[in-house]
XYZ file of C-alpha atoms in Angstrom:
762
model
C -18.425 -32.971 -50.094
C -20.516 -35.868 -51.397
C -20.536 -36.993 -54.998
C -24.114 -35.674 -55.416
C -23.111 -32.269 -54.060
C -20.166 -32.079 -56.445
C -22.416 -33.037 -59.336
C -24.871 -30.309 -58.348
C -22.056 -27.740 -58.291
C -20.919 -28.791 -61.750
C -24.463 -28.609 -63.100
C -24.773 -25.100 -61.675
C -21.514 -24.125 -63.398
C -22.784 -25.560 -66.686
C -26.087 -23.732 -66.287
C -24.225 -20.432 -66.030
C -22.851 -20.961 -69.544
C -24.798 -19.902 -72.641
C -27.138 -22.584 -73.957
C -25.270 -25.184 -75.984
C -21.903 -23.580 -75.175
C -18.817 -25.667 -75.798
C -16.915 -26.601 -72.598
C -13.119 -26.742 -72.578
C -10.804 -28.544 -70.171
C -7.059 -28.000 -69.765
C -4.604 -30.604 -68.451
C -1.069 -29.639 -67.379
C 1.784 -32.107 -67.015
C 4.480 -32.205 -64.395
C 8.050 -31.368 -65.297
C 9.728 -29.209 -62.665
C 11.085 -25.912 -63.977
C 10.201 -26.913 -67.540
C 6.559 -26.842 -66.374
C 6.785 -23.047 -66.167
C 6.081 -23.235 -69.905
C 2.426 -23.787 -68.895
C 2.263 -20.101 -67.933
C 3.135 -19.144 -71.507
C 0.464 -21.531 -72.772
C -2.159 -19.915 -70.506
C -1.060 -16.469 -71.649
C -1.499 -17.413 -75.312
C -4.920 -18.968 -74.683
C -6.198 -15.897 -72.850
C -4.865 -13.496 -75.494
C -6.853 -15.410 -78.095
C -10.041 -15.554 -76.033
C -9.948 -19.348 -75.528
C -12.107 -20.222 -72.500
C -10.950 -22.653 -69.823
C -13.788 -24.233 -67.899
C -11.945 -27.006 -66.032
C -8.331 -27.696 -65.214
C -6.296 -30.621 -63.884
C -2.611 -30.953 -63.198
C 0.145 -33.018 -61.650
C 3.292 -31.829 -59.866
C 4.329 -28.489 -61.425
C 1.149 -28.674 -63.489
C -0.790 -28.845 -60.207
C 0.929 -25.683 -58.974
C 0.318 -23.708 -62.188
C -3.208 -25.088 -62.583
C -4.010 -24.480 -58.918
C -2.859 -20.882 -59.152
C -5.034 -20.333 -62.219
C -7.972 -21.974 -60.444
C -7.357 -19.683 -57.452
C -7.759 -16.599 -59.644
C -4.154 -15.755 -60.554
C -3.731 -14.416 -64.081
C -0.859 -15.555 -66.329
C 0.700 -12.098 -65.929
C 0.586 -12.391 -62.130
C 2.151 -15.856 -62.290
C 4.838 -14.619 -64.671
C 5.714 -11.836 -62.233
C 5.762 -14.163 -59.214
C 7.996 -16.807 -60.763
C 10.506 -14.162 -61.856
C 10.723 -12.767 -58.306
C 13.540 -13.226 -55.823
C 11.013 -14.731 -53.403
C 10.214 -17.612 -55.728
C 13.898 -18.276 -56.434
C 14.428 -18.565 -52.695
C 11.526 -21.032 -52.451
C 12.894 -23.171 -55.275
C 16.340 -23.265 -53.662
C 14.999 -24.119 -50.212
C 16.141 -20.865 -48.618
C 14.325 -18.128 -46.742
C 14.511 -14.372 -46.958
C 17.630 -13.038 -45.300
C 15.581 -10.737 -43.080
C 14.050 -13.803 -41.411
C 17.361 -15.562 -40.682
C 17.380 -14.852 -36.952
C 20.839 -14.128 -35.606
C 19.632 -14.826 -32.071
C 19.015 -18.490 -32.926
C 22.153 -19.103 -34.973
C 24.656 -21.541 -33.419
C 27.993 -20.279 -32.118
C 30.355 -20.559 -35.122
C 32.758 -23.485 -34.930
C 35.021 -25.377 -37.317
C 32.469 -28.088 -38.142
C 32.387 -29.299 -41.744
C 29.541 -31.787 -41.556
C 26.953 -32.904 -39.045
C 25.155 -36.195 -38.456
C 21.865 -36.133 -36.547
C 20.727 -39.139 -34.530
C 17.670 -40.329 -32.653
C 17.875 -41.785 -29.163
C 14.221 -42.597 -28.393
C 14.527 -46.343 -28.990
C 17.958 -47.264 -30.285
C 20.810 -45.095 -31.437
C 19.867 -44.629 -35.078
C 20.493 -42.106 -37.796
C 18.806 -41.370 -41.099
C 19.667 -39.864 -44.440
C 18.083 -36.524 -45.361
C 14.815 -36.957 -47.280
C 15.087 -33.803 -49.370
C 17.594 -31.532 -51.054
C 15.483 -28.404 -50.568
C 13.951 -27.068 -47.390
C 10.242 -26.342 -48.096
C 9.623 -24.060 -45.094
C 9.271 -20.847 -47.146
C 7.311 -22.584 -49.910
C 4.815 -24.066 -47.446
C 4.197 -20.740 -45.733
C 3.813 -18.724 -48.943
C 1.447 -21.316 -50.408
C -0.700 -21.036 -47.284
C -0.827 -17.260 -47.765
C -1.458 -17.558 -51.511
C -4.202 -20.196 -51.502
C -6.071 -19.709 -48.204
C -8.324 -16.999 -49.614
C -9.398 -19.138 -52.567
C -10.106 -22.096 -50.260
C -12.238 -19.825 -48.069
C -14.279 -18.517 -51.022
C -14.801 -22.048 -52.348
C -15.622 -23.538 -48.952
C -12.794 -26.044 -49.570
C -14.716 -27.370 -52.600
C -12.474 -27.408 -55.682
C -15.554 -27.186 -57.952
C -16.280 -23.751 -56.500
C -12.890 -22.209 -57.246
C -12.448 -19.585 -59.957
C -11.998 -22.576 -62.291
C -13.059 -26.091 -61.162
C -9.833 -27.946 -60.425
C -8.334 -31.360 -59.694
C -4.816 -32.497 -58.901
C -3.208 -35.826 -58.039
C -0.547 -37.119 -55.684
C 1.083 -40.471 -55.022
C -0.209 -41.978 -51.777
C 2.839 -44.056 -50.874
C 1.190 -45.308 -47.699
C -1.667 -46.968 -49.591
C 0.341 -47.389 -52.837
C -2.303 -45.732 -54.989
C -3.166 -42.497 -56.750
C -4.789 -39.812 -54.609
C -7.213 -37.414 -56.320
C -7.832 -34.080 -54.579
C -11.356 -32.754 -55.137
C -11.797 -30.849 -51.891
C -9.995 -29.736 -48.750
C -7.101 -27.361 -48.257
C -5.956 -26.185 -51.688
C -2.421 -25.359 -50.536
C -2.035 -28.802 -48.984
C -3.315 -30.570 -52.108
C -0.911 -28.703 -54.388
C 2.007 -29.228 -52.004
C 1.272 -32.970 -51.929
C 1.199 -33.132 -55.723
C 4.569 -31.381 -56.132
C 6.560 -33.267 -53.443
C 9.148 -34.613 -55.869
C 11.164 -37.435 -54.251
C 14.402 -36.253 -52.618
C 13.762 -32.643 -53.724
C 10.976 -31.593 -51.334
C 9.932 -33.476 -48.220
C 6.697 -35.464 -48.592
C 3.761 -34.345 -46.448
C 1.134 -36.255 -44.521
C -2.553 -35.926 -45.466
C -5.048 -37.710 -43.220
C -2.280 -39.946 -41.931
C -1.052 -40.927 -45.412
C 2.320 -39.853 -46.814
C 2.014 -38.044 -50.137
C 4.621 -37.677 -52.855
C 4.751 -36.169 -56.319
C 1.700 -36.940 -58.473
C 3.976 -37.590 -61.418
C 5.035 -40.887 -59.871
C 1.626 -42.407 -60.747
C 0.070 -40.010 -63.272
C 2.091 -37.148 -64.712
C -0.603 -36.045 -67.201
C -4.086 -36.531 -65.683
C -6.119 -36.135 -68.877
C -8.200 -39.193 -67.986
C -9.091 -37.563 -64.662
C -10.166 -34.401 -66.465
C -12.409 -36.390 -68.804
C -14.138 -38.523 -66.192
C -14.514 -35.769 -63.585
C -15.805 -32.975 -65.857
C -16.817 -34.488 -69.265
C -15.683 -31.420 -71.288
C -16.504 -31.147 -74.966
C -12.845 -30.635 -75.808
C -9.542 -31.072 -73.971
C -6.414 -29.002 -74.418
C -3.181 -30.424 -73.065
C 0.166 -28.836 -72.248
C 2.913 -31.429 -71.863
C 6.603 -30.756 -71.264
C 7.811 -34.225 -70.355
C 7.796 -37.877 -71.373
C 8.254 -41.306 -69.864
C 11.757 -42.107 -68.697
C 14.033 -44.279 -70.838
C 14.659 -47.844 -69.622
C 17.028 -48.117 -66.631
C 20.678 -49.001 -67.197
C 23.029 -50.968 -64.993
C 25.371 -48.003 -64.413
C 22.745 -45.335 -63.720
C 21.434 -45.519 -60.150
C 18.892 -42.693 -60.633
C 17.362 -44.441 -63.656
C 16.991 -47.581 -61.544
C 15.290 -45.669 -58.712
C 12.919 -43.934 -61.156
C 11.997 -47.282 -62.703
C 11.181 -48.705 -59.264
C 8.954 -45.863 -58.052
C 7.518 -44.181 -61.165
C 4.762 -45.625 -63.327
C 4.455 -44.905 -67.016
C 2.019 -42.149 -67.981
C -0.273 -41.997 -71.012
C 0.488 -38.590 -72.537
C -2.182 -38.831 -75.226
C -5.632 -37.208 -75.271
C -8.887 -39.095 -75.685
C -10.645 -37.526 -78.692
C -9.612 -36.719 -82.226
C -10.541 -33.036 -81.862
C -8.459 -32.589 -78.666
C -5.264 -30.545 -79.033
C -1.982 -31.162 -77.249
C 0.691 -28.467 -76.975
C 4.227 -29.742 -76.427
C 6.621 -26.901 -75.596
C 10.307 -27.661 -75.974
C 12.746 -25.753 -73.794
C 16.390 -25.937 -72.809
C 15.513 -25.173 -69.178
C 16.586 -27.990 -66.838
C 14.153 -29.797 -64.556
C 15.495 -28.099 -61.418
C 16.815 -24.869 -62.934
C 14.515 -22.091 -61.698
C 16.978 -19.243 -62.278
C 15.540 -18.101 -65.639
C 11.762 -18.750 -65.678
C 11.270 -16.276 -68.512
C 12.881 -18.679 -70.972
C 10.467 -21.535 -70.213
C 7.457 -19.170 -70.203
C 8.443 -17.772 -73.612
C 8.903 -21.304 -74.992
C 5.422 -22.246 -73.781
C 3.891 -19.154 -75.366
C 5.648 -19.850 -78.670
C 4.478 -23.479 -78.740
C 0.875 -22.505 -77.962
C 0.826 -19.855 -80.686
C 2.050 -22.429 -83.206
C -0.980 -24.613 -82.392
C -3.379 -21.679 -82.140
C -4.866 -22.068 -85.647
C -5.947 -25.627 -84.769
C -7.303 -24.505 -81.384
C -9.270 -21.589 -82.861
C -10.719 -23.876 -85.525
C -11.987 -26.371 -82.959
C -13.320 -23.941 -80.331
C -15.975 -21.492 -81.422
C -16.649 -19.879 -78.029
C -14.584 -16.886 -76.892
C -13.942 -15.094 -73.599
C -12.883 -11.448 -73.734
C -10.126 -10.052 -71.483
C -12.669 -7.709 -69.896
C -14.929 -10.615 -68.951
C -12.028 -12.532 -67.408
C -10.795 -9.483 -65.511
C -14.263 -8.804 -64.109
C -14.696 -12.407 -62.997
C -11.275 -12.399 -61.342
C -12.007 -9.137 -59.587
C -15.249 -10.532 -58.154
C -13.507 -13.736 -57.031
C -10.625 -11.868 -55.356
C -13.017 -9.388 -53.724
C -14.817 -12.291 -52.050
C -11.607 -13.534 -50.404
C -11.513 -12.756 -46.669
C -8.609 -10.621 -45.547
C -5.662 -12.597 -44.195
C -6.026 -12.122 -40.447
C -4.881 -15.015 -38.255
C -5.883 -16.029 -34.752
C -5.918 -19.113 -32.582
C -2.612 -20.463 -33.884
C -2.274 -24.026 -32.634
C 0.715 -26.371 -32.760
C 0.349 -30.137 -33.170
C 2.959 -32.879 -33.121
C 4.801 -31.917 -29.922
C 4.401 -32.859 -26.273
C 2.078 -30.772 -24.127
C 4.866 -28.810 -22.451
C 6.773 -28.323 -25.708
C 3.567 -27.150 -27.376
C 3.339 -24.341 -24.831
C 6.796 -23.155 -25.813
C 6.041 -23.311 -29.551
C 2.649 -21.602 -29.241
C 4.235 -18.956 -27.037
C 6.664 -18.129 -29.845
C 3.945 -18.068 -32.520
C 1.223 -16.197 -30.623
C 3.173 -14.131 -28.123
C 0.654 -11.929 -26.379
C -1.242 -11.152 -29.571
C -4.783 -12.362 -30.202
C -4.653 -11.345 -33.874
C -1.737 -11.718 -36.294
C -1.399 -10.086 -39.714
C 0.741 -11.866 -42.354
C 3.974 -9.944 -41.696
C 3.825 -10.557 -37.953
C 2.927 -14.207 -38.513
C 5.948 -14.608 -40.837
C 8.248 -13.183 -38.174
C 6.939 -15.523 -35.474
C 6.873 -18.529 -37.801
C 10.491 -18.221 -38.901
C 11.578 -17.432 -35.365
C 10.126 -20.761 -34.225
C 11.628 -22.548 -37.216
C 15.068 -21.155 -36.360
C 14.973 -22.875 -32.965
C 17.517 -25.696 -32.706
C 14.873 -28.092 -31.392
C 12.503 -27.663 -34.346
C 13.201 -29.695 -37.493
C 10.114 -29.079 -39.585
C 6.973 -26.933 -39.716
C 3.941 -27.161 -41.988
C 1.065 -24.646 -41.670
C -2.612 -25.005 -42.616
C -5.165 -22.214 -42.440
C -8.922 -22.647 -42.128
C -11.355 -19.754 -42.359
C -13.802 -19.435 -39.465
C -17.018 -17.825 -40.723
C -18.179 -16.915 -37.221
C -15.033 -14.933 -36.318
C -14.081 -13.723 -39.812
C -10.492 -14.858 -39.226
C -8.238 -17.690 -40.292
C -7.349 -20.271 -37.674
C -3.953 -21.866 -38.230
C -2.745 -25.331 -37.356
C 1.039 -25.708 -37.495
C 2.331 -29.252 -37.654
C 5.729 -29.317 -35.941
C 8.365 -32.009 -35.883
C 11.080 -32.234 -33.247
C 14.700 -32.107 -34.254
C 16.707 -35.256 -33.569
C 18.069 -35.229 -30.055
C 21.737 -35.851 -30.853
C 23.954 -34.128 -33.397
C 27.566 -35.164 -33.984
C 29.854 -32.673 -35.722
C 33.272 -33.133 -37.292
C 35.532 -30.473 -38.746
C 38.759 -28.580 -38.361
C 41.556 -27.238 -40.516
C 43.944 -29.052 -42.849
C 46.742 -26.782 -44.042
C 50.138 -26.880 -45.736
C 51.361 -24.836 -42.760
C 51.784 -26.595 -39.380
C 48.498 -25.312 -37.909
C 46.404 -28.405 -38.570
C 43.562 -28.761 -36.098
C 40.816 -31.347 -35.707
C 37.405 -30.639 -34.205
C 34.590 -32.819 -32.892
C 31.340 -31.730 -31.306
C 28.307 -33.327 -29.737
C 25.020 -31.537 -29.105
C 22.035 -32.838 -27.168
C 18.698 -31.124 -27.823
C 15.759 -31.224 -25.442
C 12.546 -29.246 -25.717
C 10.232 -28.526 -22.815
C 8.776 -25.211 -21.701
C 12.149 -23.884 -22.773
C 14.313 -24.880 -25.725
C 17.583 -26.344 -24.506
C 20.907 -27.434 -25.952
C 23.815 -29.108 -24.201
C 26.846 -28.683 -26.418
C 30.362 -30.094 -26.044
C 33.101 -29.165 -28.510
C 36.742 -30.299 -28.580
C 39.684 -29.156 -30.703
C 42.949 -31.058 -30.957
C 46.284 -30.381 -32.591
C 49.825 -29.228 -31.784
C 49.105 -25.614 -32.667
C 45.761 -25.369 -30.884
C 43.738 -27.592 -28.603
C 40.797 -26.853 -26.387
C 37.239 -27.559 -25.512
C 34.008 -26.001 -24.389
C 30.858 -27.178 -22.612
C 27.704 -25.037 -22.848
C 24.122 -25.403 -21.676
C 21.818 -22.932 -23.378
C 18.151 -22.431 -22.502
C 16.026 -20.256 -24.806
C 12.928 -18.723 -23.249
C 10.053 -17.565 -25.449
C 8.568 -14.126 -24.985
C 7.949 -10.844 -26.748
C 11.733 -10.512 -26.904
C 13.494 -13.899 -26.843
C 16.373 -14.364 -24.431
C 18.681 -17.136 -23.285
C 20.671 -18.223 -20.255
C 23.919 -20.054 -20.950
C 26.345 -21.393 -18.308
C 29.629 -22.353 -19.955
C 33.038 -23.894 -19.198
C 36.025 -23.700 -21.521
C 39.743 -24.481 -21.645
C 42.226 -24.080 -24.464
C 45.939 -23.988 -25.300
C 47.852 -22.037 -27.940
C 51.251 -23.417 -28.905
C 53.124 -20.650 -30.720
C 56.318 -22.317 -31.938
C 59.116 -20.488 -33.665
C 59.680 -22.049 -37.068
C 56.212 -21.757 -38.566
C 57.215 -22.458 -42.142
C 55.803 -25.666 -43.561
C 53.853 -28.791 -42.786
C 56.906 -31.034 -43.054
C 59.480 -29.237 -40.877
C 60.275 -30.249 -37.327
C 59.588 -27.584 -34.725
C 61.740 -26.377 -31.849
C 60.313 -25.997 -28.340
C 57.413 -23.576 -28.056
C 58.253 -19.883 -28.069
C 54.988 -19.061 -26.291
C 52.599 -21.524 -24.714
C 49.263 -20.044 -23.655
C 46.750 -21.886 -21.489
C 43.453 -20.573 -20.268
C 40.449 -22.050 -18.478
C 37.290 -20.202 -17.570
C 33.784 -20.686 -16.298
C 30.908 -18.257 -16.398
C 27.456 -17.465 -17.650
C 26.114 -15.618 -20.698
C 22.758 -13.842 -20.728
C 21.534 -12.903 -24.189
C 18.530 -11.253 -25.802
C 17.457 -10.915 -29.410
C 17.289 -7.439 -30.931
C 15.023 -7.418 -34.004
C 15.969 -10.024 -36.618
C 19.717 -9.561 -36.875
C 20.598 -8.091 -33.494
C 21.885 -9.695 -30.308
C 22.898 -8.371 -26.908
C 24.922 -10.483 -24.469
C 25.971 -9.820 -20.896
C 28.575 -12.181 -19.448
C 30.596 -12.710 -16.310
C 33.513 -15.156 -16.070
C 36.230 -16.322 -13.727
C 39.459 -17.100 -15.595
C 42.754 -18.835 -14.821
C 45.423 -18.142 -17.418
C 48.960 -19.489 -17.549
C 51.579 -18.368 -20.067
C 54.986 -20.033 -20.543
C 57.358 -18.129 -22.795
C 60.928 -17.172 -23.640
C 62.138 -13.601 -23.832
C 63.801 -14.174 -27.213
C 64.072 -16.823 -29.912
C 67.663 -17.812 -28.982
C 66.540 -20.347 -26.388
C 67.593 -24.007 -26.370
C 65.816 -27.117 -25.046
C 67.902 -26.776 -21.884
C 66.461 -23.336 -21.070
C 63.506 -22.883 -18.741
C 60.644 -20.609 -19.715
C 59.270 -17.627 -17.848
C 55.824 -18.291 -16.397
C 52.997 -15.841 -15.780
C 49.814 -16.869 -14.020
C 46.919 -14.444 -14.264
C 43.715 -15.119 -12.335
C 40.991 -12.638 -13.060
C 37.296 -11.846 -13.234
C 35.839 -10.236 -16.317
C 32.387 -8.958 -17.144
C 31.112 -7.184 -20.210
C 28.215 -6.325 -22.435
C 28.195 -6.818 -26.170
C 25.796 -5.531 -28.833
C 25.983 -6.791 -32.383
C 24.147 -6.984 -35.665
C 25.169 -9.827 -37.965
C 23.908 -10.640 -41.450
C 27.094 -12.112 -42.967
C 26.375 -14.958 -45.370
C 29.226 -17.233 -44.248
C 31.069 -17.990 -41.044
C 34.402 -17.654 -42.908
C 35.269 -15.702 -46.078
C 31.871 -13.953 -46.333
C 31.126 -11.861 -49.407
C 27.721 -10.386 -48.489
C 26.049 -8.855 -45.452
C 27.487 -6.942 -42.533
C 28.726 -7.418 -38.997
C 28.598 -4.511 -36.550
C 29.757 -5.160 -33.002
C 30.382 -2.986 -29.970
C 31.674 -4.181 -26.601
C 32.535 -2.742 -23.209
C 34.454 -4.978 -20.773
C 35.944 -4.742 -17.298
C 38.871 -6.931 -16.144
C 40.271 -7.295 -12.639
C 42.849 -9.861 -11.522
C 46.218 -10.766 -10.033
C 49.423 -11.501 -11.925
C 52.105 -13.885 -10.661
C 55.278 -14.099 -12.789
C 58.255 -16.424 -12.240
C 61.305 -15.653 -14.431
C 63.047 -18.381 -16.441
C 66.596 -18.825 -17.676
C 66.271 -16.359 -20.583
C 64.991 -13.533 -18.379
C 67.084 -10.619 -17.097
C 64.930 -10.385 -13.971
C 65.879 -11.775 -10.568
C 64.802 -15.367 -9.956
C 61.886 -14.574 -7.711
C 58.130 -14.478 -8.144
C 56.674 -11.113 -9.075
C 53.041 -10.284 -8.142
C 50.825 -7.386 -9.151
C 47.153 -6.420 -9.179
C 45.649 -5.398 -12.515
C 42.441 -3.628 -13.384
C 41.402 -2.182 -16.704
C 38.500 -1.220 -18.975
C 38.193 -2.092 -22.674
C 35.947 -0.604 -25.342
C 35.970 -2.077 -28.843
C 33.961 -1.503 -32.022
C 34.121 -3.433 -35.313
C 32.386 -2.951 -38.663
C 32.686 -5.599 -41.387
C 30.487 -4.682 -44.367
C 30.126 -5.877 -47.963
C 28.630 -3.987 -50.891
C 26.930 -5.090 -54.156
C 25.832 -8.431 -52.629
C 24.468 -9.925 -55.867
C 27.080 -8.857 -58.388
C 30.131 -10.704 -59.608
C 32.368 -7.864 -58.428
C 31.933 -6.986 -54.763
C 33.650 -4.749 -52.277
C 34.011 -4.845 -48.537
C 35.340 -2.636 -45.793
C 36.612 -3.513 -42.328
C 37.082 -0.914 -39.602
C 38.062 -1.607 -36.005
C 38.871 0.608 -33.057
C 39.927 -0.337 -29.533
C 40.653 1.691 -26.421
C 41.909 0.123 -23.195
C 43.411 1.256 -19.897
C 45.407 -1.975 -19.661
C 48.843 -1.530 -18.106
C 52.118 -3.429 -18.338
C 52.809 -6.827 -16.795
C 56.187 -7.781 -15.276
C 57.968 -8.030 -18.634
C 57.474 -7.283 -22.303
C 56.376 -10.765 -23.430
C 53.913 -11.222 -20.562
C 52.449 -7.826 -21.497
C 52.191 -8.403 -25.235
C 50.532 -11.812 -24.759
C 47.661 -10.117 -22.896
C 47.280 -7.279 -25.404
C 44.354 -7.247 -27.872
C 45.316 -8.298 -31.406
C 44.119 -7.179 -34.832
C 43.423 -10.339 -36.880
C 41.340 -9.472 -39.972
C 41.802 -12.697 -41.990
C 41.756 -16.407 -41.150
C 45.505 -16.637 -41.726
C 46.327 -13.851 -39.263
C 44.616 -15.842 -36.489
C 47.378 -18.440 -36.759
C 50.287 -16.021 -36.170
C 51.542 -14.360 -33.002
C 52.835 -10.975 -34.197
C 53.912 -8.433 -31.588
C 53.475 -5.524 -33.994
C 49.743 -6.276 -34.404
C 48.959 -5.952 -30.668
C 48.379 -2.772 -28.675
C 46.182 -1.359 -25.869
C 44.745 1.354 -28.133
C 44.551 1.224 -31.902
C 42.668 2.033 -35.067
C 42.754 -0.478 -37.911
C 40.949 -1.207 -41.141
C 41.144 -2.016 -44.776
C 39.431 -2.791 -48.059
C 38.404 -6.023 -49.743
C 37.866 -6.608 -53.440
C 36.059 -9.817 -54.384
C 35.235 -11.405 -57.718
C 32.506 -14.015 -57.184
C 31.947 -16.434 -60.078
C 30.293 -19.789 -60.821
C 27.111 -19.125 -58.825
C 29.038 -17.797 -55.872
C 31.158 -20.959 -55.541
C 34.525 -19.359 -56.406
C 35.877 -16.133 -54.918
C 39.028 -14.294 -55.915
C 39.661 -12.190 -52.831
C 42.192 -9.337 -52.524
C 42.553 -7.574 -49.167
C 44.735 -4.853 -47.661
C 44.794 -3.493 -44.081
C 46.580 -0.929 -41.933
C 47.112 -1.299 -38.172
C 47.815 1.956 -36.343
C 48.426 1.756 -32.566
C 48.120 4.943 -30.545
C 51.242 4.000 -28.599
C 52.873 0.701 -29.451
C 54.247 -1.583 -26.743
C 58.016 -1.768 -27.195
C 60.666 -3.918 -25.524
C 62.973 -2.146 -23.079
C 66.638 -3.018 -22.597
C 65.765 -5.088 -19.527
C 62.872 -6.857 -21.363
C 60.378 -4.547 -19.703
C 57.288 -3.252 -21.537
C 57.593 0.392 -22.553
C 55.264 2.825 -24.305
C 56.265 3.919 -27.778
C 55.746 7.420 -29.119
C 52.350 8.478 -30.410
C 51.471 6.976 -33.836
C 55.118 6.233 -34.571
C 54.641 2.540 -35.394
C 52.428 1.195 -38.133
C 51.868 -2.268 -39.596
C 50.434 -3.602 -42.848
C 48.633 -6.752 -43.922
C 47.951 -7.842 -47.498
C 46.247 -11.028 -48.622
C 45.250 -12.688 -51.868
C 43.097 -15.825 -51.897
C 41.381 -18.073 -54.413
C 38.545 -19.770 -52.538
C 36.302 -22.630 -53.599
C 33.186 -23.117 -51.487
C 32.889 -26.885 -51.805
C 29.783 -28.734 -50.539
C 31.669 -29.764 -47.400
C 33.748 -26.672 -46.698
C 36.057 -24.012 -48.164
C 39.277 -24.869 -49.985
C 41.577 -21.932 -50.522
C 45.003 -20.990 -51.760
C 46.407 -17.940 -49.989
C 49.354 -15.596 -50.196
C 49.784 -13.243 -47.221
C 52.105 -10.359 -46.417
C 52.460 -9.553 -42.693
C 54.741 -6.692 -41.724
C 56.360 -7.280 -38.345
C 57.492 -10.826 -39.193
C 61.081 -11.714 -40.016
C 59.774 -13.418 -43.153
C 56.714 -11.360 -44.051
C 55.512 -13.460 -47.001
C 53.776 -16.812 -46.597
C 51.924 -19.158 -48.932
C 49.431 -21.828 -47.920
C 46.833 -24.256 -49.215
C 44.055 -24.993 -46.725
C 40.772 -26.820 -46.290
C 38.298 -26.189 -43.494
C 37.788 -23.433 -40.968
C 40.096 -21.277 -38.850
C 37.558 -20.981 -36.045
C 38.356 -21.721 -32.406
C 36.426 -21.979 -29.143
C 35.325 -18.598 -27.731
C 37.915 -16.992 -25.449
C 37.216 -15.363 -22.109
C 37.938 -11.948 -23.651
C 36.785 -12.058 -27.311
């Protein structure tokens, strides 16, 4: 809009006022969470009938001022900022219902990840923000698109004429937003360095307006020429930098000083004081109440200076008319920019599907589904109302994820189960979204690796194709006591290599179905008892088999290890067919000749892992698992028990080979009691489980595998852990009781993850 057109709009607004009426402008400072005090100020002004004819703001002041200019009342803002949705936005998270299980990576032991670019040279970069703005950007588009449509993208035609500022770090100057997309202007103004990612506007990178002008009272005066200015300021210029404070040095380099005064003697400035921290959005009510209190203290001065009044009924009627003029949020013609032509087809296929019209809920689903894709790093939506169609057209700016990701992790423990892990993933996006992933584990206790190529195909129901190769080795040695003790030769040495393909499909937001088929070569070396010496030779069983199965699961657990919220429900049916070849060793009672047998069995397994009271300090969980199998005996007891399914309900139990916790048919389960403190960073976790086989596998006199009597054997597991969820991974102290071991009690201190490469039979 031209300067003359803006002037005409302002003159029209002035003409709508009573003759000689006093005009009032309001300027709102930045200040992060402390800026929520502006809502209390607005509430006090409205309660006392103080009119607001113009408004300007910077950073958080731009958000609060923009919402007021878009027709939101102080009560509506108060309600929004107290909501769970806004807390999620401030913390850079999204609603749990939009965390798509289909797109989540296969859990591994990684602790940190470094992403790299390969387009020119092998380079990496530091993250540019602490908070992910994906939910904020989408909700601002929903919240401000209607006001932009009513105003024709002219900020003088909003419910209240409005201006905000941002720091144009491309041109190194202040950017004033008078027109355009309201959501984009506000987002640019509140892009605080290192907190939210900056955004690009007309090819220029925009950061927080507070860097150049944190209290745009001068802008309010020169743009609108009000008779009187009210100011709400919750911040001040930073103190001088010091040699030991890096953040103070960075602020001094990038942030200019702001004039927090007002121009005229009759102007009134309100300066709320609050104990709310700049980035503490957990208790907005405190800051709002502090703003209201500060405004009421200055109200006698304000009432004395402003003679004009606006009644609540007048304001409500004006708001109702403004909101009624907003077109209904109906989206069509969703376009993606920023990707290659072929990649754009994939992204637009996810967003549009086969629909020509999208309502907000459906658009949210598609939007977060695209964002969950491993090849997408960033999305930013903009909506523009098309008068001819009566719908909003959306342009989504997408940014590719870096092509390489290097992962490092593993487990460091006081017990001798230490394992390192490295992973490398290569991302490439075309008409399908693809990942080539290689993961390796190394250590005496466990070593292995996996190579996967996954291709995600967009459609009404997303699905993937994933060829995979894997090999691993378990080294179960006998004296498993401490990190410092020497170990004797392995009691059981398991090796397995497999190749196959997984076919998966998403089921709603949290569901996944996978069909797989694999060819497996397994080799087990073992002794029939723990009285062996280094001179003894081990028995050896080779088992070559084919397995195929189908798995259905629903997963909303909040962590890949030690979760305390959500649920995991999984059901699986699997068929196994193969040939055993067993050669006895020196500790076997069998004749020294190779034994061969065909095996064929069916397995059905169901698991429920569920947590209750997800937001309280005291939480409870339940685990239930049932398994039924037609699996028969191998040549001897040990060969049989190695191949039997195991009940392993805690991370620690996955590092023990316990005969009594393995059976072809069983029911098992237990309870978990969790005390979560310090913002969910510390968990005191107490767990107890019972394992009940239908018929246990028992050792015969000749080391053969025999069936026990029905429900005659039972095992117990108890665990107590104090867990700290550090920024890089969990640290936990654990005490475990495992019946079936010679020494049932164990104590350990660990850091990292007890997660291994997927096995052929999960």
